[in-house]
């Protein structure tokens, strides 16, 4: 029997056809997401001038994602995961395409409050299916490596996406930038049609409401009986409450407080994404060298420290640099958490465990987004960033008295 360590010495993952196609398709989709991530908040800011309303849109999308996550795991564990991924991309392409089409008749602010939550709900189903699909693409000993490569390439795409989005938005307007996101989803769906998942499960038919409840509870029981996953879920709930609205605060800070243009916002977001690239490349060697607990706690502490001083930075380069440190730390922590969950969860339960995990720790995110963005508008960005960043550091310290501190939790 080949050991996990031996698996990592085999041919590079980029030579694996299915992984490479999957990798390429999702990287393209992330480039499109970069367009929407810049265009949607700026579109709301342009129409309303309010950072609080930007937060309300983010919070509404977050609520939709959390509600969907409760049921997404059962769906992912019941149906063909590849087909589900394709279907999600097709639906998201149609949803985001509706924005530029509707804007032909003038601004339709109400439509954003329908499209973004619906897109977030479908996106949550996609994310759960995506997590469950990775173990079907690579062997268990290469999961952290695969997640690191996926995250790094996504981050590279995240650098180019906002940069290009700023140029497109400045030249053709925000709806045109959102249209690029719709096209990226359509192309990604076509590419996923060529991917094979070695561990894909055959579709199953529903039995009864009680049966569905039992399937959902099976994922919850596994999660809450696993000491490390349970602790991570609680810690991440606090972390997401503090950070879920920070993207809106960052855009508001650059646009209003620093007087930056749309192009400047794109440059800041693109430069900040470099941190995600570096964090994604460092996570696997860091985890091997110092263990899971130190890697996760240290990364959250670094991210929180950067956020705490971000609001006091009054030049674009300093804001971009601190945002990069924050995103780098967040990336390391996220990949550690994701990889552990994929490693310790039986594949038939992975969709449900992931759904319960995300539904729980994202549940406070929408409220946090509303509170943080309201606070930024009412009391200023520096104070809000200081409080949010300090809270993240406390989360990292709290992890040291939980099972998360273990070097190699199993």
C-alpha positions as MATLAB code, in Angstrom:
seq = 'XXXXXXXXXXXXXXXXXXXXXXXXXXXXXXXXXXXXXXXXXXXXXXXXXXXXXXXXXXXXXXXXXXXXXXXXXXXXXXXXXXXXXXXXXXXXXXXXXXXXXXXXXXXXXXXXXXXXXXXXXXXXXXXXXXXXXXXXXXXXXXXXXXXXXXXXXXXXXXXXXXXXXXXXXXXXXXXXXXXXXXXXXXXXXXXXXXXXXXXXXXXXXXXXXXXXXXXXXXXXXXXXXXXXXXXXXXXXXXXXXXXXXXXXXXXXXXXXXXXXXXXXXXXXXXXXXXXXXXXXXXXXXXXXXXXXXXXXXXXXXXXXXXXXXXXXXXXXXXXXXXXXXXXXXXXXXXXXXXXXXXXXXXXXXXXXXXXXXXXXXXXXXXXXXXXXXXXXXXXXXXXXXXXXXXXXXXXXXXXXXXXXXXXXXX';
ca = [
       0.000    0.000    0.000;
       1.365    3.431   -0.948;
       1.773    5.844    1.951;
       0.489    9.445    1.803;
       4.084   10.681    1.903;
       4.958    8.565   -1.118;
       2.002   10.017   -2.972;
       3.481   13.501   -2.662;
       6.640   12.409   -4.523;
       4.773   11.355   -7.629;
       4.263   13.433  -10.763;
       3.328   17.095  -10.233;
      -0.388   17.767   -9.903;
      -0.369   19.952  -13.000;
       0.168   16.774  -15.033;
      -3.100   15.330  -13.728;
      -5.616   16.115  -16.490;
      -8.767   16.191  -14.371;
      -7.196   18.279  -11.640;
      -5.716   20.692  -14.212;
      -9.041   21.207  -16.000;
     -10.831   21.694  -12.686;
      -8.083   24.068  -11.563;
      -8.228   26.105  -14.779;
     -12.019   26.344  -14.820;
     -12.237   27.628  -11.276;
      -9.350   30.045  -11.742;
     -11.198   31.592  -14.669;
     -14.318   31.864  -12.558;
     -12.353   33.639   -9.817;
     -11.113   36.188  -12.349;
     -14.757   36.923  -13.121;
     -15.561   37.103   -9.406;
     -12.921   39.806   -9.103;
     -14.963   41.929  -11.499;
     -18.145   41.501   -9.461;
     -16.339   41.967   -6.134;
     -15.262   45.433   -7.240;
     -18.247   46.452   -9.358;
     -21.134   45.515   -7.043;
     -20.068   47.486   -3.936;
     -19.036   50.476   -6.048;
     -22.342   50.347   -7.903;
     -24.218   50.548   -4.598;
     -21.916   53.303   -3.364;
     -22.452   55.241   -6.599;
     -26.241   55.008   -6.339;
     -26.608   55.565   -2.585;
     -23.355   57.057   -1.251;
     -23.755   54.864    1.833;
     -21.265   52.335    3.220;
     -24.055   51.062    5.495;
     -26.166   50.097    2.456;
     -23.123   48.350    1.023;
     -23.052   46.369    4.261;
     -26.763   45.592    4.031;
     -26.227   44.072    0.573;
     -23.307   42.006    1.880;
     -25.358   40.936    4.908;
     -28.359   39.961    2.775;
     -26.152   37.768    0.601;
     -24.615   36.263    3.734;
     -28.012   35.338    5.174;
     -28.942   33.630    1.909;
     -25.687   31.658    1.964;
     -26.150   30.560    5.580;
     -29.741   29.420    5.058;
     -28.734   27.499    1.938;
     -25.784   25.871    3.689;
     -28.148   24.074    6.067;
     -29.500   21.976    3.191;
     -26.625   22.091    0.704;
     -24.735   19.232    2.323;
     -27.603   16.776    1.975;
     -27.939   17.724   -1.695;
     -24.200   17.379   -2.359;
     -24.043   13.932   -0.737;
     -27.103   12.735   -2.668;
     -26.414   13.727   -6.268;
     -23.686   13.589   -8.882;
     -21.272   16.263   -7.667;
     -19.821   17.106  -11.069;
     -23.251   17.760  -12.552;
     -24.185   19.834   -9.539;
     -21.069   21.992   -9.979;
     -21.922   22.552  -13.644;
     -25.528   23.424  -12.824;
     -24.469   25.968  -10.208;
     -22.176   27.738  -12.668;
     -24.915   27.868  -15.304;
     -27.411   29.381  -12.854;
     -24.898   31.964  -11.629;
     -24.087   32.930  -15.221;
     -27.778   33.646  -15.818;
     -28.195   35.573  -12.554;
     -25.274   37.934  -13.073;
     -26.121   38.405  -16.746;
     -29.474   39.836  -15.619;
     -27.755   42.909  -14.125;
     -26.214   44.407  -17.288;
     -29.340   43.488  -19.259;
     -31.628   45.261  -16.776;
     -29.316   48.293  -16.674;
     -30.062   48.903  -20.356;
     -33.298   50.470  -19.063;
     -31.574   52.440  -16.328;
     -30.283   51.782  -12.787;
     -32.147   49.011  -10.955;
     -30.827   49.018   -7.389;
     -33.542   46.619   -6.224;
     -32.252   43.982   -8.638;
     -28.903   43.825   -6.835;
     -30.698   42.884   -3.626;
     -32.238   39.928   -5.489;
     -29.359   38.808   -7.699;
     -26.573   38.893   -5.113;
     -28.433   36.853   -2.434;
     -29.574   34.342   -5.066;
     -26.039   34.132   -6.400;
     -24.714   33.674   -2.862;
     -27.178   30.845   -2.228;
     -26.187   29.006   -5.413;
     -22.567   29.805   -4.679;
     -22.836   28.139   -1.283;
     -24.105   24.936   -2.906;
     -21.188   25.161   -5.335;
     -18.649   25.665   -2.543;
     -19.881   22.673   -0.572;
     -19.809   20.522   -3.728;
     -16.361   21.873   -4.580;
     -14.957   20.897   -1.169;
     -16.479   17.432   -1.495;
     -15.081   17.083   -5.022;
     -11.404   17.719   -4.218;
     -10.842   14.308   -2.538;
     -12.193   12.793   -5.753;
      -9.508   14.555   -7.758;
      -6.382   13.849   -5.662;
      -5.211   11.300   -3.107;
      -5.518   12.070    0.601;
      -1.796   12.737    1.022;
      -2.004   15.563   -1.519;
      -5.120   17.359   -0.308;
      -3.288   20.218    1.423;
      -1.003   20.573   -1.623;
      -4.006   20.638   -3.966;
      -5.853   23.187   -1.832;
      -2.729   25.335   -1.675;
      -2.295   25.283   -5.456;
      -5.979   26.019   -6.035;
      -5.935   28.888   -3.553;
      -2.674   30.319   -4.926;
      -3.911   30.356   -8.508;
      -7.225   31.809   -7.391;
      -5.305   34.538   -5.616;
      -3.237   35.242   -8.737;
      -6.519   35.523  -10.598;
      -7.704   37.737   -7.776;
      -4.807   40.081   -8.486;
      -5.660   40.391  -12.158;
      -9.442   40.413  -11.698;
      -9.752   43.671   -9.721;
      -7.070   45.355  -11.823;
      -8.908   44.532  -15.036;
     -12.246   45.286  -13.394;
     -11.089   48.776  -12.483;
     -10.130   49.421  -16.099;
     -13.356   47.960  -17.497;
     -15.527   49.791  -14.949;
     -13.780   53.094  -15.653;
     -14.179   52.682  -19.415;
     -17.504   50.861  -19.809;
     -19.244   51.117  -16.435;
     -19.986   48.755  -13.546;
     -22.669   46.677  -15.335;
     -20.138   45.738  -18.021;
     -17.746   44.504  -15.327;
     -20.519   42.354  -13.852;
     -21.197   40.936  -17.317;
     -17.621   39.627  -17.410;
     -18.397   37.606  -14.270;
     -21.425   36.056  -15.958;
     -19.321   35.011  -18.963;
     -16.674   33.464  -16.708;
     -19.287   31.245  -15.045;
     -20.544   30.049  -18.434;
     -17.035   29.130  -19.605;
     -16.255   27.396  -16.298;
     -19.414   25.301  -16.601;
     -18.356   24.135  -20.053;
     -14.885   23.196  -18.795;
     -16.245   21.207  -15.843;
     -18.042   18.989  -18.336;
     -14.657   17.435  -19.165;
     -13.738   16.617  -15.543;
     -14.057   13.152  -13.986;
     -14.322   12.638  -10.229;
     -12.906    9.293   -9.110;
     -14.986    9.251   -5.926;
     -18.174   10.697   -7.323;
     -21.284    9.172   -5.805;
     -24.296    8.035   -7.837;
     -27.471   10.029   -7.462;
     -29.939    8.861   -4.828;
     -33.645    9.502   -4.567;
     -35.239   11.186   -1.586;
     -36.993    8.940    0.941;
     -38.870   10.988    3.537;
     -38.658   14.159    5.534;
     -37.437   12.137    8.503;
     -34.763   10.553    6.315;
     -33.572   13.954    5.141;
     -33.452   15.158    8.737;
     -31.420   12.129    9.782;
     -28.942   12.692    6.945;
     -28.465   16.307    7.959;
     -28.069   15.385   11.616;
     -25.448   12.775   10.728;
     -23.165   15.550    9.467;
     -23.847   17.680   12.537;
     -23.121   14.779   14.906;
     -19.768   14.042   13.259;
     -18.773   17.695   13.366;
     -19.685   18.293   16.988;
     -18.167   15.021   18.210;
     -14.813   15.845   16.617;
     -13.005   18.046   19.182;
     -10.869   19.998   16.716;
     -13.622   20.601   14.146;
     -15.992   21.663   16.920;
     -13.475   24.152   18.317;
     -12.644   25.499   14.856;
     -16.320   26.049   14.134;
     -16.800   28.164   17.251;
     -13.584   30.130   16.756;
     -14.348   30.837   13.103;
     -17.833   32.050   14.016;
     -16.206   34.858   15.984;
     -13.597   35.483   13.272;
     -16.211   35.839   10.528;
     -18.351   38.143   12.645;
     -15.366   40.462   12.893;
     -14.147   40.263    9.284;
     -17.139   39.538    7.020;
     -17.706   43.222    6.198;
     -14.055   44.258    5.896;
     -14.016   44.218    2.086;
     -16.727   46.878    2.057;
     -14.856   48.897    4.701;
     -11.632   48.667    2.681;
     -13.326   49.861   -0.511;
     -15.048   52.689    1.378;
     -11.765   53.728    3.024;
      -9.900   53.913   -0.274;
     -12.737   55.546   -2.189;
     -13.949   58.102    0.340;
     -11.262   58.620    2.986;
      -8.250   58.479    0.666;
     -10.010   59.952   -2.372;
      -9.051   57.048   -4.633;
     -10.611   56.431   -8.037;
     -12.221   53.201   -9.234;
      -8.875   52.307  -10.780;
      -7.169   52.903   -7.425;
      -9.640   50.596   -5.691;
      -8.859   47.929   -8.270;
      -5.133   48.400   -7.753;
      -5.485   48.085   -3.965;
      -7.603   44.930   -4.192;
      -5.239   43.431   -6.748;
      -2.159   44.232   -4.684;
      -3.820   42.910   -1.532;
      -4.527   39.598   -3.270;
      -0.764   39.058   -3.498;
      -0.984   38.223    0.201;
      -3.372   35.389   -0.579;
      -0.939   34.062   -3.180;
       1.938   34.019   -0.700;
      -0.174   32.543    2.081;
      -1.439   29.792   -0.211;
       2.088   28.842   -1.241;
       3.375   28.864    2.349;
       0.595   26.903    4.042;
       1.719   23.366    3.152;
       5.387   23.772    4.215;
       4.332   25.719    7.328;
       1.942   23.004    8.400;
       4.556   20.306    7.841;
       7.155   22.250    9.815;
       5.263   23.618   12.837;
       2.018   21.649   12.817;
      -1.634   22.485   12.388;
      -2.297   24.325   15.642;
       0.603   26.772   15.463;
      -0.036   27.448   11.777;
      -3.734   28.174   12.258;
      -3.402   30.283   15.406;
      -0.389   32.192   14.109;
      -2.060   33.025   10.814;
      -5.189   34.371   12.523;
      -3.059   36.488   14.875;
      -1.109   37.949   11.933;
      -4.327   38.702   10.043;
      -5.870   40.396   13.066;
      -2.793   42.519   13.734;
      -2.861   43.830   10.168;
      -6.559   44.701   10.387;
      -6.049   46.531   13.706;
      -3.755   49.123   12.120;
      -5.246   49.192    8.606;
      -7.680   51.992    9.384;
      -4.869   54.241   10.569;
      -2.998   53.930    7.249;
      -3.511   57.085    5.198;
      -1.617   56.243    2.016;
      -2.674   53.797   -0.670;
       0.562   51.726   -0.555;
       0.254   51.209    3.207;
      -3.410   50.241    2.950;
      -2.626   47.755    0.158;
       0.293   46.275    2.099;
      -1.699   45.787    5.304;
      -4.626   44.328    3.362;
      -2.166   41.874    1.754;
      -0.906   40.779    5.186;
      -4.489   40.315    6.370;
      -5.475   38.270    3.317;
      -2.291   36.192    3.535;
      -2.988   35.245    7.142;
      -6.631   34.547    6.388;
      -5.634   32.315    3.458;
      -3.281   30.202    5.579;
      -5.931   29.710    8.251;
      -8.676   28.924    5.739;
      -6.621   26.338    3.838;
      -5.539   24.646    7.077;
      -9.133   24.402    8.240;
     -10.424   23.177    4.874;
      -7.696   20.551    4.450;
      -8.185   19.153    7.933;
     -11.906   18.776    7.366;
     -11.321   16.947    4.075;
      -8.719   14.656    5.678;
     -10.691   13.532    8.731;
     -14.242   13.364    7.319;
     -15.462   10.200    5.542;
     -16.230   11.078    1.914;
     -19.932   10.089    2.096;
     -20.357   12.632    4.915;
     -18.133   15.379    3.553;
     -20.872   17.459    1.946;
     -23.044   17.455    5.062;
     -20.159   18.117    7.460;
     -18.951   20.998    5.286;
     -22.458   22.453    5.082;
     -22.996   22.333    8.838;
     -19.505   23.726    9.404;
     -20.106   26.710    7.143;
     -23.714   27.300    8.188;
     -22.552   27.551   11.793;
     -19.481   29.715   11.477;
     -20.958   31.941    8.751;
     -24.159   32.485   10.752;
     -22.783   35.555   12.528;
     -21.138   36.936    9.381;
     -24.150   38.868    8.011;
     -24.742   40.523   11.376;
     -21.056   41.321   11.613;
     -21.069   42.886    8.137;
     -23.982   45.134    9.089;
     -22.391   46.142   12.394;
     -18.892   46.729   10.992;
     -20.015   48.809    8.015;
     -22.457   50.805   10.136;
     -19.673   51.423   12.643;
     -17.308   52.549    9.893;
     -19.833   55.109    8.708;
     -20.819   56.282   12.196;
     -17.530   56.182   14.109;
     -14.867   56.001   11.423;
     -12.768   53.296    9.807;
      -9.791   53.493   12.229;
     -11.806   52.620   15.348;
     -13.719   49.820   13.638;
     -10.536   48.250   12.255;
      -8.814   48.496   15.638;
     -11.691   46.716   17.389;
     -12.126   44.073   14.668;
      -8.400   43.345   14.457;
      -7.996   43.110   18.225;
     -10.911   40.697   18.320;
      -9.187   38.480   15.741;
      -6.028   38.374   17.865;
      -8.152   37.294   20.839;
      -9.613   34.491   18.693;
      -6.073   33.294   17.929;
      -5.169   33.334   21.630;
      -8.361   31.474   22.538;
      -7.373   28.698   20.117;
      -4.344   27.961   22.291;
      -6.598   26.634   25.083;
      -8.633   24.385   22.758;
      -7.808   21.129   20.903;
      -6.868   23.297   17.888;
      -3.441   23.793   19.495;
      -2.485   20.175   18.745;
       0.338   19.875   16.229;
      -1.368   17.195   14.105;
      -5.053   16.885   15.089;
      -6.761   13.744   13.883;
];
